[in-house]
PDB file of C-alpha atoms and ligand atoms in Angstrom:
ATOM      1  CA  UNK A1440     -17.377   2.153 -15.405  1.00 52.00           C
ATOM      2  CA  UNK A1441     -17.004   5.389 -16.427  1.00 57.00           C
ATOM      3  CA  UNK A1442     -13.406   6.522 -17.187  1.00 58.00           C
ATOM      4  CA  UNK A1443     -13.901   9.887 -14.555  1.00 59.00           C
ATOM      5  CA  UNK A1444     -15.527   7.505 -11.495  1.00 85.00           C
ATOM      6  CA  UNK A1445     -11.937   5.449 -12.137  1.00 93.00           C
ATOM      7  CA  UNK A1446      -9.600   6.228  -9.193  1.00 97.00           C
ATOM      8  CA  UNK A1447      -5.987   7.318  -9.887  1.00 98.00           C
ATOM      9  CA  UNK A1448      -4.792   5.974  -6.434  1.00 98.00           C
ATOM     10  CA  UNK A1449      -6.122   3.075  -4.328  1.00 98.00           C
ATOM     11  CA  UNK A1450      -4.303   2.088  -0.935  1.00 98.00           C
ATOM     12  CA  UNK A1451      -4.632  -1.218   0.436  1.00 99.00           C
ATOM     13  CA  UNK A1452      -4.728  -2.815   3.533  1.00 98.00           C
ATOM     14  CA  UNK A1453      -4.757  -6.213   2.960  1.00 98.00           C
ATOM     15  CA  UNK A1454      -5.767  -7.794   6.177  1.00 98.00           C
ATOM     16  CA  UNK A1455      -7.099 -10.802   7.670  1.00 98.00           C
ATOM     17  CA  UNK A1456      -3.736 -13.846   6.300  1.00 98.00           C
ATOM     18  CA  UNK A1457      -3.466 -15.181   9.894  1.00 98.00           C
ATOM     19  CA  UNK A1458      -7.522 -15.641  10.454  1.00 98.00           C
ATOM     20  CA  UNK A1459      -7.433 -17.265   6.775  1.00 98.00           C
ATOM     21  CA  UNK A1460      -4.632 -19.585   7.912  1.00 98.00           C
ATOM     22  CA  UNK A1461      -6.226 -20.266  11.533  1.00 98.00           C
ATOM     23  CA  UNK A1462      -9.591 -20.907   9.939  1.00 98.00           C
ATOM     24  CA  UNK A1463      -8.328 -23.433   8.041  1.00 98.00           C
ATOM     25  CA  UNK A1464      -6.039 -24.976  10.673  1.00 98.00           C
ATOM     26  CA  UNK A1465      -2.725 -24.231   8.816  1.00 98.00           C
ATOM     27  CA  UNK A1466       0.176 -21.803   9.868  1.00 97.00           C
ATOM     28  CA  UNK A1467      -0.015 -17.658   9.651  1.00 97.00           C
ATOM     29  CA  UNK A1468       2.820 -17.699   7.230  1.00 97.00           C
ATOM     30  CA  UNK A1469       0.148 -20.533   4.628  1.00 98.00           C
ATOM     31  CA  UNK A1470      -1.965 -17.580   4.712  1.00 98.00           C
ATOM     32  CA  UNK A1471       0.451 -14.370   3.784  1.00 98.00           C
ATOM     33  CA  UNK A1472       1.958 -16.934   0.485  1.00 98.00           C
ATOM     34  CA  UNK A1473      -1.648 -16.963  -0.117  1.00 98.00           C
ATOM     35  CA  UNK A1474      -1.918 -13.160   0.333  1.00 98.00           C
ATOM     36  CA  UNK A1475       1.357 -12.734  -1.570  1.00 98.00           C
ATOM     37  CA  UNK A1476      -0.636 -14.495  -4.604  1.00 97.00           C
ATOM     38  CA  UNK A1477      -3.951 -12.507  -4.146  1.00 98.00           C
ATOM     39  CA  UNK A1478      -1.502  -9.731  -4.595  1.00 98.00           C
ATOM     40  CA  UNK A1479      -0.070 -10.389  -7.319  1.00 98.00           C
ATOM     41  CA  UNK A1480      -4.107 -11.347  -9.090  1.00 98.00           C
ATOM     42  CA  UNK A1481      -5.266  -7.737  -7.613  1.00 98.00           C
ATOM     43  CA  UNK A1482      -2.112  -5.584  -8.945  1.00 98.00           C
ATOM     44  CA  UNK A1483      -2.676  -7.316 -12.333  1.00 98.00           C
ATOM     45  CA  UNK A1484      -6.149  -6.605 -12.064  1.00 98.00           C
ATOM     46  CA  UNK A1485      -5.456  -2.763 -11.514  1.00 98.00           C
ATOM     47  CA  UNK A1486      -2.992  -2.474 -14.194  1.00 98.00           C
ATOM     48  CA  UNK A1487      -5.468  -3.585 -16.783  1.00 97.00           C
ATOM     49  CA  UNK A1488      -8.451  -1.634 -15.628  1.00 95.00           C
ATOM     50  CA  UNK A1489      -6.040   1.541 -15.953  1.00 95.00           C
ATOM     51  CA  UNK A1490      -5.189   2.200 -12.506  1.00 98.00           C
ATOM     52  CA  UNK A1491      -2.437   4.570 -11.709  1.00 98.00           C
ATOM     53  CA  UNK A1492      -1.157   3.923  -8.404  1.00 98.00           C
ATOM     54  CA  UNK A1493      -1.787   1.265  -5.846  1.00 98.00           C
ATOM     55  CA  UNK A1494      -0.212   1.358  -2.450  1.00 99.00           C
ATOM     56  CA  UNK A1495       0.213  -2.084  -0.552  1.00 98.00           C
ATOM     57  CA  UNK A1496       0.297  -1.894   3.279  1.00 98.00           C
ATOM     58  CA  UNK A1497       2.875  -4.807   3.081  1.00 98.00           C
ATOM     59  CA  UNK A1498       4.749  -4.304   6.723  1.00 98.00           C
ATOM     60  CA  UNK A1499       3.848  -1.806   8.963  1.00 98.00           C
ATOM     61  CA  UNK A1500       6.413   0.006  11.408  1.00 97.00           C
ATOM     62  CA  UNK A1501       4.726  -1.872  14.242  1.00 97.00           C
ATOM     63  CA  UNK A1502       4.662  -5.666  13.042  1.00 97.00           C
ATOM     64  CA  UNK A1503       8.038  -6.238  14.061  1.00 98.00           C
ATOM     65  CA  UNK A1504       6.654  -6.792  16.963  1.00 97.00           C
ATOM     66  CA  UNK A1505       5.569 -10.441  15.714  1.00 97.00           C
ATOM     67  CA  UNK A1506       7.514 -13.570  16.075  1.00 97.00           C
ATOM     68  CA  UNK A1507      10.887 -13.531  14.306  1.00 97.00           C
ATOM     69  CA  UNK A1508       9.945 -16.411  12.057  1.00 97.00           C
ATOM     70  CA  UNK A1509       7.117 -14.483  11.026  1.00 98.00           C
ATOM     71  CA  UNK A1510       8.697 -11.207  10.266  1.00 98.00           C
ATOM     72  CA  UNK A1511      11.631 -13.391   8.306  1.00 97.00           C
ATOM     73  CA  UNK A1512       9.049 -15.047   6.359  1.00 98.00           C
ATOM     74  CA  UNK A1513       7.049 -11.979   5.203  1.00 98.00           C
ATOM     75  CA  UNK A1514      10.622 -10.134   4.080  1.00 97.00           C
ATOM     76  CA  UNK A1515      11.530 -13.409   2.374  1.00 97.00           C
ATOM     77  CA  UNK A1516       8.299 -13.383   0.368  1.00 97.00           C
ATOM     78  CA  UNK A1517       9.020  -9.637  -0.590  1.00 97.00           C
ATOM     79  CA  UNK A1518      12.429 -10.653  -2.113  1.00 96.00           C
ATOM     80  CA  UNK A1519      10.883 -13.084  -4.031  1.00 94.00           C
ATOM     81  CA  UNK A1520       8.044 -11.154  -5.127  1.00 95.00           C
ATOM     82  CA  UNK A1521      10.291  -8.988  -6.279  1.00 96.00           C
ATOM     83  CA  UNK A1522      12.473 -11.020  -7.877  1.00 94.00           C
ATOM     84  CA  UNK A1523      10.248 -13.048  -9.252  1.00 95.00           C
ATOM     85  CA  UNK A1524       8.244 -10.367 -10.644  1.00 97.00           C
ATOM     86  CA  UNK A1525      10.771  -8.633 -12.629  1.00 97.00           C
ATOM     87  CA  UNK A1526       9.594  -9.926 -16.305  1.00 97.00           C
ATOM     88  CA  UNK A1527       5.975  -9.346 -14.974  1.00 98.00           C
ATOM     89  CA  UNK A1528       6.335  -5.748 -14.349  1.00 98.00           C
ATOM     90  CA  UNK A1529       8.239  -5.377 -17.675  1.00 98.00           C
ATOM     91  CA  UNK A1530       5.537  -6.716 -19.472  1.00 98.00           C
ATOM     92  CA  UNK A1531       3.071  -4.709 -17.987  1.00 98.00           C
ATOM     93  CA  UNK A1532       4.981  -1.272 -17.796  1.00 98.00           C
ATOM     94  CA  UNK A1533       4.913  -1.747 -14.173  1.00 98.00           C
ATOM     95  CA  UNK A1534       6.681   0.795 -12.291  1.00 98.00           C
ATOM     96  CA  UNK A1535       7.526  -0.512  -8.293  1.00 98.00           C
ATOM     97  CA  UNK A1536       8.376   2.033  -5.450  1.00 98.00           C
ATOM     98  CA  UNK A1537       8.851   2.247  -2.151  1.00 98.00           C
ATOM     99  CA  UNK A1538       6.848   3.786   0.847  1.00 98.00           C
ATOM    100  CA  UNK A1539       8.455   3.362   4.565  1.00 98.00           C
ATOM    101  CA  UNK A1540      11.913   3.818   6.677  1.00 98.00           C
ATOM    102  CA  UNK A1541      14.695   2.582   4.530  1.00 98.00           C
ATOM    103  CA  UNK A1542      17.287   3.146   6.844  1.00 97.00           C
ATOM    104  CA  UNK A1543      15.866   0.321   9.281  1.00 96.00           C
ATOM    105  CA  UNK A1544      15.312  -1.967   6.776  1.00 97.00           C
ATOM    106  CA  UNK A1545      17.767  -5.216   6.633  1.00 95.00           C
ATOM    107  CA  UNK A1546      20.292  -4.324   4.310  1.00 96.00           C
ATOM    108  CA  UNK A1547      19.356  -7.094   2.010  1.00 96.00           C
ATOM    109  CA  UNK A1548      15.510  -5.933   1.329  1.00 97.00           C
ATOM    110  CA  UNK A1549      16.765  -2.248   1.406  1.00 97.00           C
ATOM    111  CA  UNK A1550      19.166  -3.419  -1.609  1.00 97.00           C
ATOM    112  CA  UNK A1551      16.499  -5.507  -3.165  1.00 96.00           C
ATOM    113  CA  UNK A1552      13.741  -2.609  -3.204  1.00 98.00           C
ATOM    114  CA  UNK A1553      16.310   0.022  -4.262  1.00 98.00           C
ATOM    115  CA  UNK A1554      17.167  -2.523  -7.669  1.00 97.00           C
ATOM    116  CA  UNK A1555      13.644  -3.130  -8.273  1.00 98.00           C
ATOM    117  CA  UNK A1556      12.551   0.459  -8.175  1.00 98.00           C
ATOM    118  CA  UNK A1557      15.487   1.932 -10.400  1.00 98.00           C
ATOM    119  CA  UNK A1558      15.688  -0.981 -12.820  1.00 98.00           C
ATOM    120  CA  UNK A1559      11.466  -0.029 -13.165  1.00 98.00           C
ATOM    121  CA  UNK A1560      12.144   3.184 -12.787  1.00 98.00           C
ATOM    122  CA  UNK A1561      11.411   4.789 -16.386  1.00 96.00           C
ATOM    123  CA  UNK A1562       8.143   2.439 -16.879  1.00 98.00           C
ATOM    124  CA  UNK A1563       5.007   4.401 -17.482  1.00 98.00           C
ATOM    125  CA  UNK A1564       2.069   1.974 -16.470  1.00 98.00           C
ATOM    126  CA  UNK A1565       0.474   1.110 -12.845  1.00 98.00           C
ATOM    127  CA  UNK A1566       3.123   1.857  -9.995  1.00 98.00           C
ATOM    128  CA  UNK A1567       2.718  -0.501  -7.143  1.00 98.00           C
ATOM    129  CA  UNK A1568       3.809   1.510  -4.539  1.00 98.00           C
ATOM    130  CA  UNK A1569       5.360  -1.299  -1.512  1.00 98.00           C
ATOM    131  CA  UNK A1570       4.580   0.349   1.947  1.00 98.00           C
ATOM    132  CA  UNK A1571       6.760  -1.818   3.873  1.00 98.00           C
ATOM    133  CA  UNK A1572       8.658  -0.755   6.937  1.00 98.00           C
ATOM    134  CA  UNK A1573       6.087   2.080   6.740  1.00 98.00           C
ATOM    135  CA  UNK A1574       4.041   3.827   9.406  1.00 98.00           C
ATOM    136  CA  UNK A1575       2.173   6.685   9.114  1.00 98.00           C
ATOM    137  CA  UNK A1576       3.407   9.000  12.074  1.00 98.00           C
ATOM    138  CA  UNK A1577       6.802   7.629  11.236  1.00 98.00           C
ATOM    139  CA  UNK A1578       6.583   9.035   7.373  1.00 98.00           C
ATOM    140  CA  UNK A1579       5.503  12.142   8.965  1.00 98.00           C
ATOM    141  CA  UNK A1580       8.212  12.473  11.693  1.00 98.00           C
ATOM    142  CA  UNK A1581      10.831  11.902   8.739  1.00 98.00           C
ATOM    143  CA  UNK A1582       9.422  14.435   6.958  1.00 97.00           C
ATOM    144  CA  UNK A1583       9.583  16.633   9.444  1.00 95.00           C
ATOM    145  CA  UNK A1584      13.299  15.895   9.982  1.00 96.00           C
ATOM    146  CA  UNK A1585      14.092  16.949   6.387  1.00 96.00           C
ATOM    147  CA  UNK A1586      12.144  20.167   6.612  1.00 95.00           C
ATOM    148  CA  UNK A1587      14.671  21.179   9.631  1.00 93.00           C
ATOM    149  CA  UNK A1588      17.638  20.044   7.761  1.00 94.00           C
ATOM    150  CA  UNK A1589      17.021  22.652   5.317  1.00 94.00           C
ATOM    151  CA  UNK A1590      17.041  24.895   7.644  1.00 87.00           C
ATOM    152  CA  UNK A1591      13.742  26.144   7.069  1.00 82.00           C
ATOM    153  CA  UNK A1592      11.879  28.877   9.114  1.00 91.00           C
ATOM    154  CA  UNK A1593       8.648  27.969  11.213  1.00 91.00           C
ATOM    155  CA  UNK A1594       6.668  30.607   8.927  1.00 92.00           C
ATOM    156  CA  UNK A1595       7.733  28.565   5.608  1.00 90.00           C
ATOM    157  CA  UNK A1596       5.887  25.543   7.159  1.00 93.00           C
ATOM    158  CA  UNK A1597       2.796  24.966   4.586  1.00 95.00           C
ATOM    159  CA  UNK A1598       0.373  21.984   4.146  1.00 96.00           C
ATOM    160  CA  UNK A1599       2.325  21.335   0.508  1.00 95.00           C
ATOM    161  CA  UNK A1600       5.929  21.666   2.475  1.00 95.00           C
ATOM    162  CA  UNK A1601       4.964  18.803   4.316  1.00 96.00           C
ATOM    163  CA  UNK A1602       3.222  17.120   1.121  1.00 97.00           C
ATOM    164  CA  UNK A1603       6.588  18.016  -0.680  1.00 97.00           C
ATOM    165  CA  UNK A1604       8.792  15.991   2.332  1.00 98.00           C
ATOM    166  CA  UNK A1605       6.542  12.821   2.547  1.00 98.00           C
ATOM    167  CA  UNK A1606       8.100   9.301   0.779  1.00 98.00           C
ATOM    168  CA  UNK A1607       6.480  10.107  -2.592  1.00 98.00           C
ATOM    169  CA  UNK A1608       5.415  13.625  -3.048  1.00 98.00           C
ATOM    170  CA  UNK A1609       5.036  13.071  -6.421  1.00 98.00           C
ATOM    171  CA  UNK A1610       2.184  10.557  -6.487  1.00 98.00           C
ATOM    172  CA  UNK A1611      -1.288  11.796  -5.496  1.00 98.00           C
ATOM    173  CA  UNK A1612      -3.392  11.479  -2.503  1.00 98.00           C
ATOM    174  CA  UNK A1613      -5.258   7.904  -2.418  1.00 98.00           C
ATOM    175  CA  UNK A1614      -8.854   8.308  -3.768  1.00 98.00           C
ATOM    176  CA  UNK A1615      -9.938   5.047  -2.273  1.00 98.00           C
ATOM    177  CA  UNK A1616      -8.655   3.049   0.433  1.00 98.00           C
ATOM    178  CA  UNK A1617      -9.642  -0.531   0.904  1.00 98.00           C
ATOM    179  CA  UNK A1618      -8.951  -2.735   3.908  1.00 98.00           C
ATOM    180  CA  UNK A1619     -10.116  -6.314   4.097  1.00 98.00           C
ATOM    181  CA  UNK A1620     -11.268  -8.848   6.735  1.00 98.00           C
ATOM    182  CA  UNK A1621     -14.157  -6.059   8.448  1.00 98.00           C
ATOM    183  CA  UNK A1622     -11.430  -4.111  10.615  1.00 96.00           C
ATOM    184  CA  UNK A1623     -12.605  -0.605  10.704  1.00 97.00           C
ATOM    185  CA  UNK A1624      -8.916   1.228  11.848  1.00 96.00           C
ATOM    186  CA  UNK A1625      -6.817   3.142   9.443  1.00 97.00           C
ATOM    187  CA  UNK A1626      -3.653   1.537  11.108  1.00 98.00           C
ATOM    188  CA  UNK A1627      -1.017   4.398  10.739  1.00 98.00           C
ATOM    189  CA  UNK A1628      -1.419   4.159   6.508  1.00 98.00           C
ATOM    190  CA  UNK A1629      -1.188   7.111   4.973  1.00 98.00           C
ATOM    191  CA  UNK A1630      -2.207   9.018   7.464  1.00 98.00           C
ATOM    192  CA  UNK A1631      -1.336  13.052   6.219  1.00 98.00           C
ATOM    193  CA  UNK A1632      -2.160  11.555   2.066  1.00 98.00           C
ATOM    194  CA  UNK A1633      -5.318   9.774   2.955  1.00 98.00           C
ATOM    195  CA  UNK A1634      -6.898  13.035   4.460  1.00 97.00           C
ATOM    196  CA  UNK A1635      -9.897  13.200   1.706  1.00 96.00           C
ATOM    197  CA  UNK A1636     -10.008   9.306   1.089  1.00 97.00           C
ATOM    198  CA  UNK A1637     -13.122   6.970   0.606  1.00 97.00           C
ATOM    199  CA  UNK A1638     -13.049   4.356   2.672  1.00 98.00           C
ATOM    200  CA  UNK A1639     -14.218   0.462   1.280  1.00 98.00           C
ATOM    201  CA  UNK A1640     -14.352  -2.267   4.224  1.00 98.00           C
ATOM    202  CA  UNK A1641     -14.552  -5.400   2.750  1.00 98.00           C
ATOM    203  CA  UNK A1642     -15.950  -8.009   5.322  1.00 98.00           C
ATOM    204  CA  UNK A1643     -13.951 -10.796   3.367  1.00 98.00           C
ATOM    205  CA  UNK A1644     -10.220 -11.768   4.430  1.00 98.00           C
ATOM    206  CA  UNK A1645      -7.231 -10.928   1.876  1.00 98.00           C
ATOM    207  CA  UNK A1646      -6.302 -15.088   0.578  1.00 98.00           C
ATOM    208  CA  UNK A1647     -10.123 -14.816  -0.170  1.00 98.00           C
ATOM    209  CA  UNK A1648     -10.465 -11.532  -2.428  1.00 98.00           C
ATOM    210  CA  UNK A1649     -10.436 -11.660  -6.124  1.00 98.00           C
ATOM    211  CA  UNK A1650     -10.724  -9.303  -9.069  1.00 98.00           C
ATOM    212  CA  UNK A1651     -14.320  -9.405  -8.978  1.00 98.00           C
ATOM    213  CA  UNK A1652     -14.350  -7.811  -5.414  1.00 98.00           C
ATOM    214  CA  UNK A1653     -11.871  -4.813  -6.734  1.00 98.00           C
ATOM    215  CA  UNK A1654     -14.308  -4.610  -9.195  1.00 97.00           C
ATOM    216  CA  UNK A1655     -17.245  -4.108  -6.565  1.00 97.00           C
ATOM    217  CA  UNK A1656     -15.398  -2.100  -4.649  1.00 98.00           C
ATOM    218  CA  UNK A1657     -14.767   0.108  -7.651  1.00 97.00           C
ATOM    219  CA  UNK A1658     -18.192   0.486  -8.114  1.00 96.00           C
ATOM    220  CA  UNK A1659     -19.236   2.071  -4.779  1.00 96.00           C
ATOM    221  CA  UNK A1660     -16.746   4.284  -5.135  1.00 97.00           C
ATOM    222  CA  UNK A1661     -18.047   5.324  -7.763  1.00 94.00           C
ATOM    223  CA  UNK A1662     -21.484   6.160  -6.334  1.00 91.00           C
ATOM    224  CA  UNK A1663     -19.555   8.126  -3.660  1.00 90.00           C
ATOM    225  CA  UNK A1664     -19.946  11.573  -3.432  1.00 82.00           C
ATOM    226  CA  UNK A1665     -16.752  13.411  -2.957  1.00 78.00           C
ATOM    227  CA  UNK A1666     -17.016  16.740  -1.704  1.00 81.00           C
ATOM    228  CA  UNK A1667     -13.361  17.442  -0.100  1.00 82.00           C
ATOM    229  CA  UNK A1668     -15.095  19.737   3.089  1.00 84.00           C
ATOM    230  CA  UNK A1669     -17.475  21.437   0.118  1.00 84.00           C
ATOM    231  CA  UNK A1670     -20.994  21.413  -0.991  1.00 80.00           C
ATOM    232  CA  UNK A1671     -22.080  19.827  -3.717  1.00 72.00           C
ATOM    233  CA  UNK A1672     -22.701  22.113  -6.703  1.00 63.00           C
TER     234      UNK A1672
HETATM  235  C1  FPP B3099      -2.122  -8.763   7.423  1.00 52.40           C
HETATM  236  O1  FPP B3099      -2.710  -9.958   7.831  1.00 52.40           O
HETATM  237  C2  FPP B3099      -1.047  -9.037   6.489  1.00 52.40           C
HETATM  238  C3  FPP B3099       0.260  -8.682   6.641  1.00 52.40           C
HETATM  239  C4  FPP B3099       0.777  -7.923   7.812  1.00 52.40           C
HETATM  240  C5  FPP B3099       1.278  -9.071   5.656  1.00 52.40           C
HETATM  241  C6  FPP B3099       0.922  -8.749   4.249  1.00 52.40           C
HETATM  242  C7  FPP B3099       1.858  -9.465   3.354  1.00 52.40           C
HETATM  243  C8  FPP B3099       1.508 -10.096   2.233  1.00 52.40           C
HETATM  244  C9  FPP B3099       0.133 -10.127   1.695  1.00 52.40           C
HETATM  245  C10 FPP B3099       2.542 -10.831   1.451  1.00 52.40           C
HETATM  246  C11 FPP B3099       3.534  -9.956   0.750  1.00 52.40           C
HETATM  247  C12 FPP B3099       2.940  -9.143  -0.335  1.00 52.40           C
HETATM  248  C13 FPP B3099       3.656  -8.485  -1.251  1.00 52.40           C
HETATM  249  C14 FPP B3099       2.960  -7.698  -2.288  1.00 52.40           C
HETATM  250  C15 FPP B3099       5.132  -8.521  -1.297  1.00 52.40           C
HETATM  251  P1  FPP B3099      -2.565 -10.400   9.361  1.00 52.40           P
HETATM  252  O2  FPP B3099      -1.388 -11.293   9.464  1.00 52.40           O
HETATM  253  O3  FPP B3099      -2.526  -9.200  10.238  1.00 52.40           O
HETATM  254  O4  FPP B3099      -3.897 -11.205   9.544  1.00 52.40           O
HETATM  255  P2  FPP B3099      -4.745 -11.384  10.889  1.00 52.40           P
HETATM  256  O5  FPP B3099      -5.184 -10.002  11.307  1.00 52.40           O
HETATM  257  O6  FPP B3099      -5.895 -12.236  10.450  1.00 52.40           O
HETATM  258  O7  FPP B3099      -3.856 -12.048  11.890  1.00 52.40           O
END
């Protein structure tokens, strides 16, 4: 592919675990280890095609609202993703940060994410960016509360103020966001930065994708026309 048609940012929403476990009569959390693997296959699979950012729905603000076994086991697989990780993302240059509420994180993961992302910090390859805790209209509402602690005036309000207050106002929009198992929804994900996004449905469910569907699904973005509200010249 050519190097231009390459996006900088892809967001995923890596859906369909529980129908992957169900199908296959085993239990929801079988299928989010087996997500956790695809995962870590897919963010490898970025890094080496020259990807910049990818953005992994992880946890959204509203799955707490699942079973407390199931919540406990998805933040126990993030610890040891990212413990496990660590020598991977050296190796790689891999850069981790965090997208979401913090402050009602447990403690523990808070801690855990915080290490990760400083002791990665300084790493100039792919940064996986973990959306976890995070919710669109809550990203946005937090903004919004650090625009009025500044103390700023309702005329100094700008589309790049906002942009400025999101989690990461450093890292640019998502060109391309993917969701798996056929759900057409954006489900609160990067709501305000995914504005001018492709979208890529992929019918399959997230234990089943594999490099070769990035791949694919790098290729019809590239045949995309991206216009941003324009005309094409
Ligand atoms: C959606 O499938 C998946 C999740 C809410 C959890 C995603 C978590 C992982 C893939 C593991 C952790 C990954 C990292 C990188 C730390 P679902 O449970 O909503 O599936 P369903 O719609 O078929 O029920």
């Amino acid at each position: 592919m050519h190097a231009a048609n390459i996006p900088a940012h892809i967001g995923i929403i890596m859906d369909g675990n529980g129908r992957w476990a169900k199908k296959r009569n085993q239990l929801r959390t079988q299928g989010h280890l087996e997500g956790l693997s695809r995962a870590k296959k897919i963010v490898k699979a970025a890094s080496d095609m020259g990807i910049r950012y990818v953005t992994l729905y992880v946890f959204s603000t509203e799955n707490w609202k699942r079973t407390a076994e199931e919540v406990s086991f998805i933040m126990g697989l993030v610890k040891q993703y990212l413990r496990s990780e660590l020598a991977f993302f050296r190796e790689n240059s891999i850069r981790i940060r965090h997208a979401g509420d913090m402050e009602t994180l447990p403690p523990d993961i808070a801690g855990e994410i915080r290490d990760v992302c400083a002791a990665t910090a300084g790493f100039p390859g792919l940064s996986v960016i973990l959306a976890l805790n995070y919710g669109g209209r809550n990203e946005l509402v937090r903004a919004v509360k650090r625009i009025l602690r500044e103390q700023a005036e309702a005329e100094q309000i700008t589309e790049d103020s906002i942009g400025l207050h999101l989690d990461n106002p450093d890292v640019p929009d998502p060109d391309l966001i993917i969701r798996t198992a056929g759900e057409f929804r954006t489900s609160n994900f990067l709501l305000w930065e995914a504005a001018y996004a492709e979208y890529y449905i992929s019918d399959k469910l997230w234990p089943d994708w594999t490099e070769e569907d990035l791949a694919e699904a790098l290729r019809a973005y590239g045949n995309r026309d991206r216009r941003f509200g324009g005309v094409r010249q």
